[in-house]
Structures are given as structure tokens and as C-alpha cells.
CSV table of C-alpha atoms in Angstrom, one decimal:
chain,number,residue,atom,x,y,z
E,1,MET,CA,165.6,31.0,21.6
E,2,GLN,CA,165.2,28.3,24.2
E,3,THR,CA,166.3,25.7,21.7
E,4,VAL,CA,169.5,27.5,20.7
E,5,GLY,CA,171.3,27.5,24.0
E,6,THR,CA,174.0,29.9,25.0
E,7,VAL,CA,174.7,32.7,22.5
E,8,LEU,CA,178.3,34.0,22.4
E,9,LEU,CA,178.8,37.5,21.1
E,10,PRO,CA,182.2,38.3,19.8
E,11,GLY,CA,184.0,41.4,21.2
E,12,LEU,CA,181.9,41.7,24.4
E,13,LEU,CA,182.1,40.3,27.8
E,14,GLN,CA,180.0,37.2,28.2
E,15,PRO,CA,177.3,36.9,31.0
E,16,THR,CA,178.4,36.2,34.5
E,17,GLY,CA,178.1,32.5,35.6
E,18,VAL,CA,178.0,32.1,39.3
E,19,GLN,CA,177.6,29.1,41.5
E,20,LEU,CA,176.2,30.2,45.0
E,21,GLU,CA,176.2,27.8,48.0
E,22,CYS,CA,174.0,28.5,50.8
E,23,MET,CA,172.1,27.0,53.8
E,24,PHE,CA,168.5,27.4,54.9
E,25,PRO,CA,168.2,26.8,58.7
E,26,ALA,CA,165.4,24.8,60.1
E,27,SER,CA,165.6,26.5,63.7
E,28,GLN,CA,166.6,29.9,65.2
E,29,ARG,CA,170.3,30.8,64.9
E,30,PRO,CA,172.0,34.0,66.1
E,31,TYR,CA,172.6,35.0,62.4
E,32,VAL,CA,169.0,34.5,61.2
E,33,ASN,CA,167.2,37.6,60.5
E,34,ALA,CA,164.0,38.3,62.5
E,35,GLY,CA,161.0,37.4,60.6
E,36,ALA,CA,162.7,34.8,58.5
E,37,VAL,CA,160.8,31.5,57.7
E,38,LEU,CA,162.3,28.6,59.5
E,39,GLU,CA,161.0,26.1,57.1
E,40,PRO,CA,163.9,25.3,54.5
E,41,MET,CA,161.6,24.0,51.8
E,42,TYR,CA,160.0,27.3,51.6
E,43,TYR,CA,163.0,28.9,50.1
E,44,VAL,CA,163.9,25.9,48.0
E,45,LYS,CA,160.2,26.0,46.4
E,46,LEU,CA,160.7,29.8,45.9
E,47,PHE,CA,163.9,29.5,44.1
E,48,ARG,CA,162.7,26.7,42.0
E,49,LYS,CA,159.6,28.8,41.1
E,50,TYR,CA,162.0,31.6,40.1
E,51,MET,CA,163.8,29.2,37.8
E,52,THR,CA,160.8,27.3,36.1
E,53,GLU,CA,159.1,30.6,35.5
E,54,GLY,CA,162.3,32.3,34.1
E,55,GLU,CA,161.8,35.1,36.6
E,56,ARG,CA,164.9,37.5,36.5
E,57,GLN,CA,166.7,38.3,39.8
E,58,ARG,CA,169.2,40.7,40.8
E,59,PHE,CA,172.6,39.4,42.1
E,60,ILE,CA,174.3,41.9,44.4
E,61,VAL,CA,177.5,41.9,46.5
E,62,SER,CA,177.7,44.5,49.1
E,63,ASP,CA,180.5,46.9,49.1
E,64,THR,CA,181.5,45.9,45.6
E,65,ASP,CA,180.4,47.0,42.1
E,66,THR,CA,178.6,43.7,41.4
E,67,ASN,CA,175.0,44.4,40.7
E,68,GLU,CA,173.7,42.2,37.7
E,69,GLU,CA,170.5,40.8,36.6
E,70,VAL,CA,170.5,37.0,36.5
E,71,LEU,CA,168.4,33.9,35.8
E,72,ILE,CA,168.5,30.8,38.0
E,73,GLU,CA,169.6,28.0,36.0
E,74,GLY,CA,169.7,25.2,38.5
E,75,VAL,CA,168.8,24.4,42.0
E,76,THR,CA,170.2,21.3,43.9
E,77,TYR,CA,169.6,20.8,47.6
E,78,GLY,CA,169.9,18.3,50.5
E,79,GLU,CA,170.4,17.6,54.2
E,80,ARG,CA,173.9,16.8,55.7
E,81,ASP,CA,173.9,16.7,59.4
E,82,GLY,CA,170.4,15.6,60.7
E,83,THR,CA,169.5,19.1,61.9
E,84,ASN,CA,167.0,19.3,59.2
E,85,ASP,CA,168.8,22.3,57.6
E,86,ILE,CA,168.9,22.3,53.9
E,87,TYR,CA,172.2,23.1,51.9
E,88,ALA,CA,171.5,24.4,48.4
E,89,THR,CA,173.7,25.3,45.4
E,90,LEU,CA,172.1,27.9,43.1
E,91,ARG,CA,173.5,28.3,39.6
E,92,LEU,CA,173.1,31.8,38.3
E,93,ARG,CA,173.6,33.1,34.7
E,94,GLY,CA,173.9,36.9,33.8
E,95,VAL,CA,171.3,38.3,31.4
E,96,ARG,CA,172.0,40.5,28.4
E,97,GLU,CA,169.4,41.6,25.9
E,98,LEU,CA,169.8,40.5,22.2
E,99,SER,CA,168.6,43.1,19.7
E,100,ALA,CA,168.9,43.4,15.9
E,101,PRO,CA,169.5,46.5,14.2
E,102,GLU,CA,166.7,48.1,12.1
E,103,MET,CA,167.4,48.2,8.3
E,104,GLU,CA,166.0,50.9,6.2
E,105,HIS,CA,165.2,50.2,2.5
E,106,THR,CA,166.0,53.1,0.1
E,107,GLU,CA,164.8,53.0,-3.5
E,108,PRO,CA,167.4,53.6,-6.2
E,109,GLU,CA,167.4,57.0,-7.5
E,110,HIS,CA,166.3,55.8,-11.0
E,111,ASN,CA,163.2,54.4,-9.5
E,112,LEU,CA,162.2,57.7,-7.7
E,113,PRO,CA,159.8,60.3,-9.1
E,114,ARG,CA,161.7,63.3,-10.6
E,115,ALA,CA,160.6,65.6,-7.7
E,116,SER,CA,162.2,63.2,-5.1
E,117,VAL,CA,165.5,63.1,-7.0
E,118,GLN,CA,165.5,66.9,-6.9
E,119,GLU,CA,164.8,66.8,-3.1
E,120,THR,CA,167.5,64.2,-2.4
E,121,ALA,CA,170.0,66.3,-4.3
E,122,ALA,CA,169.1,69.4,-2.1
E,123,GLU,CA,169.4,67.5,1.0
E,124,GLU,CA,172.8,66.1,0.0
E,125,ALA,CA,173.9,69.8,-0.6
E,126,ALA,CA,172.9,70.9,2.9
E,127,PRO,CA,175.6,71.0,5.7
E,128,SER,CA,175.7,67.7,7.5
E,129,VAL,CA,175.2,67.6,11.3
E,130,PHE,CA,176.7,64.8,13.5
E,131,VAL,CA,174.3,63.5,16.1
E,132,PRO,CA,176.1,61.3,18.8
E,133,GLN,CA,174.5,58.0,19.4
E,134,VAL,CA,173.6,56.6,22.9
E,135,PHE,CA,174.1,52.9,23.4
E,136,GLY,CA,172.3,51.3,26.3
E,137,ASP,CA,174.8,48.5,26.8
E,138,LEU,CA,177.6,50.8,28.1
E,139,PRO,CA,178.6,50.7,31.7
E,140,GLY,CA,176.0,51.9,34.0
E,141,GLY,CA,173.0,50.1,32.5
E,142,ALA,CA,170.4,50.8,29.9
E,143,GLY,CA,170.5,54.4,28.5
E,144,ALA,CA,173.4,55.0,30.9
E,145,VAL,CA,174.9,57.6,28.5
E,146,GLU,CA,172.7,60.8,28.4
E,147,THR,CA,173.3,64.4,27.4
E,148,ALA,CA,173.1,67.2,29.9
E,149,ALA,CA,169.6,68.1,28.5
E,150,ALA,CA,168.3,64.9,30.1
E,151,GLN,CA,168.9,66.2,33.6
E,152,PRO,CA,165.6,67.2,35.3
E,153,ALA,CA,165.4,71.0,35.3
E,154,THR,CA,162.4,70.6,37.7
E,155,GLN,CA,161.2,67.9,39.8
E,156,GLN,CA,159.8,64.9,37.9
E,157,THR,CA,158.7,61.4,38.6
E,158,TYR,CA,159.9,58.1,37.1
E,159,VAL,CA,158.3,54.7,37.2
E,160,VAL,CA,160.8,52.0,38.0
E,161,GLN,CA,161.1,49.4,35.1
E,162,ARG,CA,162.4,45.7,35.4
E,163,GLY,CA,166.1,45.7,35.5
E,164,ASP,CA,166.4,49.2,36.7
E,165,THR,CA,168.8,50.2,39.7
E,166,LEU,CA,169.1,53.6,41.4
E,167,SER,CA,172.7,54.0,40.2
E,168,ALA,CA,171.7,53.4,36.5
E,169,ILE,CA,168.7,55.8,36.9
E,170,CYS,CA,171.1,58.4,38.4
E,171,GLN,CA,173.5,57.9,35.5
E,172,ARG,CA,170.6,58.2,32.9
E,173,PHE,CA,169.0,61.3,34.3
E,174,TYR,CA,171.9,63.2,36.1
E,175,GLY,CA,175.0,61.7,34.4
E,176,ASP,CA,176.4,60.7,37.8
E,177,SER,CA,175.7,57.3,39.3
E,178,SER,CA,177.3,58.1,42.6
E,179,LEU,CA,174.0,60.0,43.3
E,180,ALA,CA,172.1,56.8,44.0
E,181,TYR,CA,172.1,57.1,47.8
E,182,ARG,CA,171.0,60.8,47.7
E,183,LEU,CA,168.1,59.6,45.4
E,184,ALA,CA,167.3,56.9,48.0
E,185,GLY,CA,167.2,59.7,50.6
E,186,ALA,CA,165.0,61.8,48.5
E,187,ASN,CA,162.5,59.1,48.3
E,188,GLY,CA,162.7,57.6,51.8
E,189,ILE,CA,164.2,54.3,50.5
E,190,ALA,CA,166.0,52.4,53.4
E,191,ASN,CA,167.9,50.0,51.0
E,192,ALA,CA,169.3,51.5,47.8
E,193,ASN,CA,169.8,48.1,46.3
E,194,LEU,CA,166.1,47.3,46.7
E,195,ILE,CA,163.6,48.8,44.2
E,196,HIS,CA,160.9,47.2,42.4
E,197,PRO,CA,159.1,47.4,39.0
E,198,GLY,CA,156.3,49.9,39.4
E,199,ASP,CA,157.8,52.0,42.3
E,200,VAL,CA,157.3,55.7,41.4
E,201,LEU,CA,160.5,57.7,42.2
E,202,THR,CA,160.7,61.5,42.7
E,203,LEU,CA,163.5,63.0,40.5
E,204,PRO,CA,164.4,66.4,42.1
E,205,ASP,CA,166.6,68.9,40.1
E,206,LEU,CA,170.3,68.2,40.2
E,207,GLY,CA,171.0,71.1,42.7
E,208,THR,CA,168.3,69.9,45.3
E,209,LEU,CA,169.5,66.3,44.9
E,210,ARG,CA,173.1,67.1,45.6
E,211,SER,CA,172.0,68.8,48.9
E,212,THR,CA,169.8,65.8,50.0
E,213,ALA,CA,171.1,63.6,52.8
E,214,ALA,CA,172.2,60.2,51.5
E,215,SER,CA,170.2,57.0,52.5
E,216,GLY,CA,170.1,53.4,51.6
E,217,GLY,CA,173.4,52.1,52.6
E,218,GLY,CA,172.1,49.9,55.3
E,219,SER,CA,170.3,52.2,57.6
E,220,VAL,CA,167.0,54.0,57.4
E,221,GLY,CA,167.4,57.3,55.6
E,222,GLY,CA,166.0,60.6,56.7
E,223,GLY,CA,164.7,61.5,53.1
E,224,GLY,CA,166.5,64.8,53.0
E,225,GLY,CA,163.9,66.6,55.0
E,226,GLN,CA,160.9,65.1,53.2
E,227,THR,CA,158.2,63.1,55.0
E,228,SER,CA,156.4,60.1,54.0
E,229,ALA,CA,152.9,59.0,54.8
E,230,MET,CA,152.5,56.5,57.5
E,231,TRP,CA,150.0,53.6,57.3
E,232,THR,CA,148.6,51.3,60.1
E,233,LEU,CA,149.3,47.6,59.9
E,234,THR,CA,147.2,45.5,62.3
E,235,VAL,CA,148.0,41.6,62.8
E,236,SER,CA,145.5,39.5,64.8
E,237,SER,CA,144.9,36.0,65.6
E,238,VAL,CA,141.7,34.1,66.0
E,239,GLY,CA,140.4,30.6,66.8
E,240,SER,CA,140.5,28.5,69.9
E,241,TYR,CA,144.3,27.9,69.7
E,242,ALA,CA,145.4,31.5,68.9
E,243,LYS,CA,147.5,31.6,72.2
E,244,ASP,CA,149.8,29.1,70.4
E,245,GLY,CA,150.1,31.0,67.3
E,246,ARG,CA,153.4,33.1,66.7
E,247,ALA,CA,154.0,35.8,64.2
E,248,SER,CA,156.7,38.4,63.2
E,249,VAL,CA,156.6,41.6,61.0
E,250,SER,CA,159.7,43.1,59.1
E,251,CYS,CA,159.4,45.9,56.6
E,252,SER,CA,161.8,47.5,54.2
E,253,ASP,CA,161.5,50.8,56.3
E,254,GLY,CA,163.3,49.2,59.2
E,255,THR,CA,160.2,48.4,61.2
E,256,ASN,CA,160.6,45.1,63.0
E,257,THR,CA,158.4,43.6,65.6
E,258,GLY,CA,160.2,40.5,66.7
E,259,THR,CA,158.2,37.5,67.6
E,260,PHE,CA,154.7,38.1,69.2
E,261,TYR,CA,151.3,36.4,69.7
E,262,GLY,CA,148.1,38.0,70.0
E,263,PRO,CA,147.1,41.3,68.2
E,264,ARG,CA,149.8,43.7,67.2
E,265,THR,CA,149.7,47.2,65.6
E,266,VAL,CA,152.6,49.0,63.8
E,267,GLN,CA,153.1,52.2,61.7
E,268,VAL,CA,154.8,51.6,58.4
E,269,LYS,CA,156.0,54.1,55.8
E,270,ASP,CA,154.0,54.4,52.5
E,271,LYS,CA,155.5,52.2,49.7
E,272,ALA,CA,157.4,50.1,52.3
E,273,TYR,CA,157.5,46.3,51.6
E,274,VAL,CA,156.2,44.2,54.4
E,275,THR,CA,156.9,40.5,55.2
E,276,ILE,CA,154.8,38.7,57.8
E,277,ASN,CA,155.8,35.2,58.9
E,278,TRP,CA,153.8,33.1,61.1
E,279,TRP,CA,154.2,29.5,62.8
E,280,GLY,CA,152.4,27.6,65.5
E,281,GLU,CA,153.6,25.8,68.7
E,282,ASN,CA,152.3,22.8,70.5
E,283,GLY,CA,150.9,21.2,67.5
E,284,VAL,CA,149.1,24.3,66.2
E,285,LEU,CA,149.1,25.7,62.7
E,286,CYS,CA,147.6,28.6,60.9
E,287,ASP,CA,145.3,27.1,58.2
E,288,MET,CA,144.1,30.5,56.7
E,289,ALA,CA,145.4,34.0,56.6
E,290,SER,CA,143.5,37.0,55.2
E,291,ARG,CA,144.5,40.4,54.4
E,292,SER,CA,142.0,43.4,54.5
E,293,GLY,CA,139.3,40.9,53.4
E,294,ALA,CA,140.7,41.0,50.0
E,295,GLU,CA,143.3,38.3,50.0
E,296,THR,CA,143.2,34.8,51.6
E,297,VAL,CA,146.0,32.2,51.5
E,298,THR,CA,146.1,28.8,52.9
E,299,GLY,CA,148.9,26.3,53.4
E,300,MET,CA,151.5,29.1,53.7
E,301,GLN,CA,153.7,30.5,56.4
E,302,SER,CA,154.3,34.0,55.2
E,303,MET,CA,152.7,37.0,53.3
E,304,TYR,CA,154.5,39.9,51.3
E,305,PHE,CA,152.9,43.1,50.2
E,306,GLN,CA,153.6,46.8,49.7
E,307,MET,CA,152.0,49.3,52.1
E,308,ASN,CA,149.8,51.9,50.1
E,309,ARG,CA,147.0,52.0,52.7
E,310,SER,CA,146.3,50.9,56.1
E,311,GLU,CA,146.0,46.9,56.3
E,312,SER,CA,144.7,44.4,58.6
E,313,VAL,CA,146.0,40.7,58.5
E,314,THR,CA,144.0,38.0,60.4
E,315,LEU,CA,145.5,34.5,61.2
E,316,ARG,CA,143.3,31.6,61.9
E,317,TRP,CA,144.8,28.9,64.2
E,318,VAL,CA,143.8,25.3,64.5
E,319,LYS,CA,145.1,22.1,66.0
E,320,ARG,CA,147.0,19.9,63.7
E,321,GLY,CA,145.2,16.8,62.7
E,322,VAL,CA,141.8,18.1,64.2
């Protein structure tokens, strides 16, 4: 399909096209989130990677109904004012799956064996039953229209798929997308707009879910009386120049350390996503970062992973050019 270009489907709304302008700061500002990487090209490279690999992203506008799966069509960027900040323009295009109906070939009656013709006649004489069809492209996402029988009678689990949202999952299993924040609370999710493929969600029965405290609207939810396992994350620095190394930890469960140097230990909820950023001062840089002895990265300034066990991250600091 990549040689065809844009496909227009008559009678349906066309995928959203958005041009998003943004700025990646090169220094700390009052509006910069703690733990952000203050290296503008880091984000430029990240968005270009998403573009070249065709990785789908989700475009969400807070306090609106905008929540769409998109592809990045283009990235342009440059500096303007000598501050080393980078101003970028991202061109986004909505994604809609194309599908072809399946066709069933039926032999003419004169080609069927005699017994088959008799069976067909008997079937035609039987009362017809209308079975309503469910279409995945109706509002609310894939499989948004479901019968009441699809609602969990007892607690179940569901593995998040690419393109899923909590509201679409609630529409599919409960027939009510407004339960998304209660489902976030039932699963200890701090941000109802942030779920990932492979996450395992608990789907309580409808009565239990309606009585669960809502969460995920920008504050850390209480999980509706449920408790989540906690894991220990330890970040430490090694090397002769470790005193000039700086790091910060921010997690999707709301844990945030701010800037620190030297060892730091924090408690993080199970399944929470962790971002560790690091940078050096006085000509010092981190030439290697290792996580629990299993993952080692060089030439990077951050690490991102999900907590499903206790983890330790070690940063090695050296003098630039030595």
C-alpha cells in the first residue's frame, strides 16, 4: 500500500490531519517536567525514529473527546533565538484500518448431490433468525458495540492490544465508556490515557466496577480499595567523577525524586513505568548505564522500563575527553 498513497473511502470521515508545533528546551524552565531530558535533539531523534519505523502513536487532547491513533508523517525542526532550544513541527495523520469483506462461494443447486439439495430445502423451510452484526468502526473504537452478554459476570483479565483505550475497553465489555476512570482505579492506573500493549487489566463485574473509586484523571488513584505490589528501585553512581553526575526518576504512579546525585532508593508500584534521566556537570558525562546487570546502554541520557520486580541502575561517570 505504500506506493498507493492516501486512500479515500466514500461515505466515511477521513483520518485526521494535524500539524503540531512544539519547542524542546535546552535548559531548565518553570514549565519543564521534572525528569525531562534537556537535550532537544533527543526528542527530535525519537520522533524521527517513530516516523521512519511507522510506529503508531496516540494523539490526545486533555478535557476533550480527541483520542486518536496517528502516524507521524513529517518532522521539521530548527533553532531561532540562540538559546539552543529547538522548535519543531510534527505532521500527524490519523490511522484507520482497511479491510476487505470475505466472500463465500456457493455451488449452484444443479451441481450439488441430491442429498445436499434436500438438506438445503429443509434449511430454507426453517424459521429465520436475525442476528445483529457488530461493527468495529463505530464510535468508541474496535468492537465498541457489544451485547449485554459480553459484560463480565465475574472478575476477568484482559491483555491490552495496540490501539486500545480504557474508554473503548469499557464500551466493549460494559457498554459504557464513561467507566474508564473507574477501571483505571480498579487497576491502580495513575493516568487513564496512558496504557500500553501487553498490560494486563483486571475486569471486575459491573456492580463492583460501578462502586470503585475513579482514578486516572491527572492524580494518582486509590485503586478502589485494592492494593498493588511495591518494588524497590535503586539508582547509584560509580567512577572517580560520580560527585558531578546528576539524575532524576519519574514514574507513572506519581513517584518523582527531583534532581539528585549519589545513591537513591525509591518504592515504585508494580507495573508502573519508570523514566530515569541523567546528565553531568563540570565536563563530566555518563559513558555507561546498566540495569540489574541485564541491560547496558552507552551514549544515552535516559532509560525507560516497566517495574515488575526490584531493579538497580548503575551510572558510570567519566571526564569528557579523558
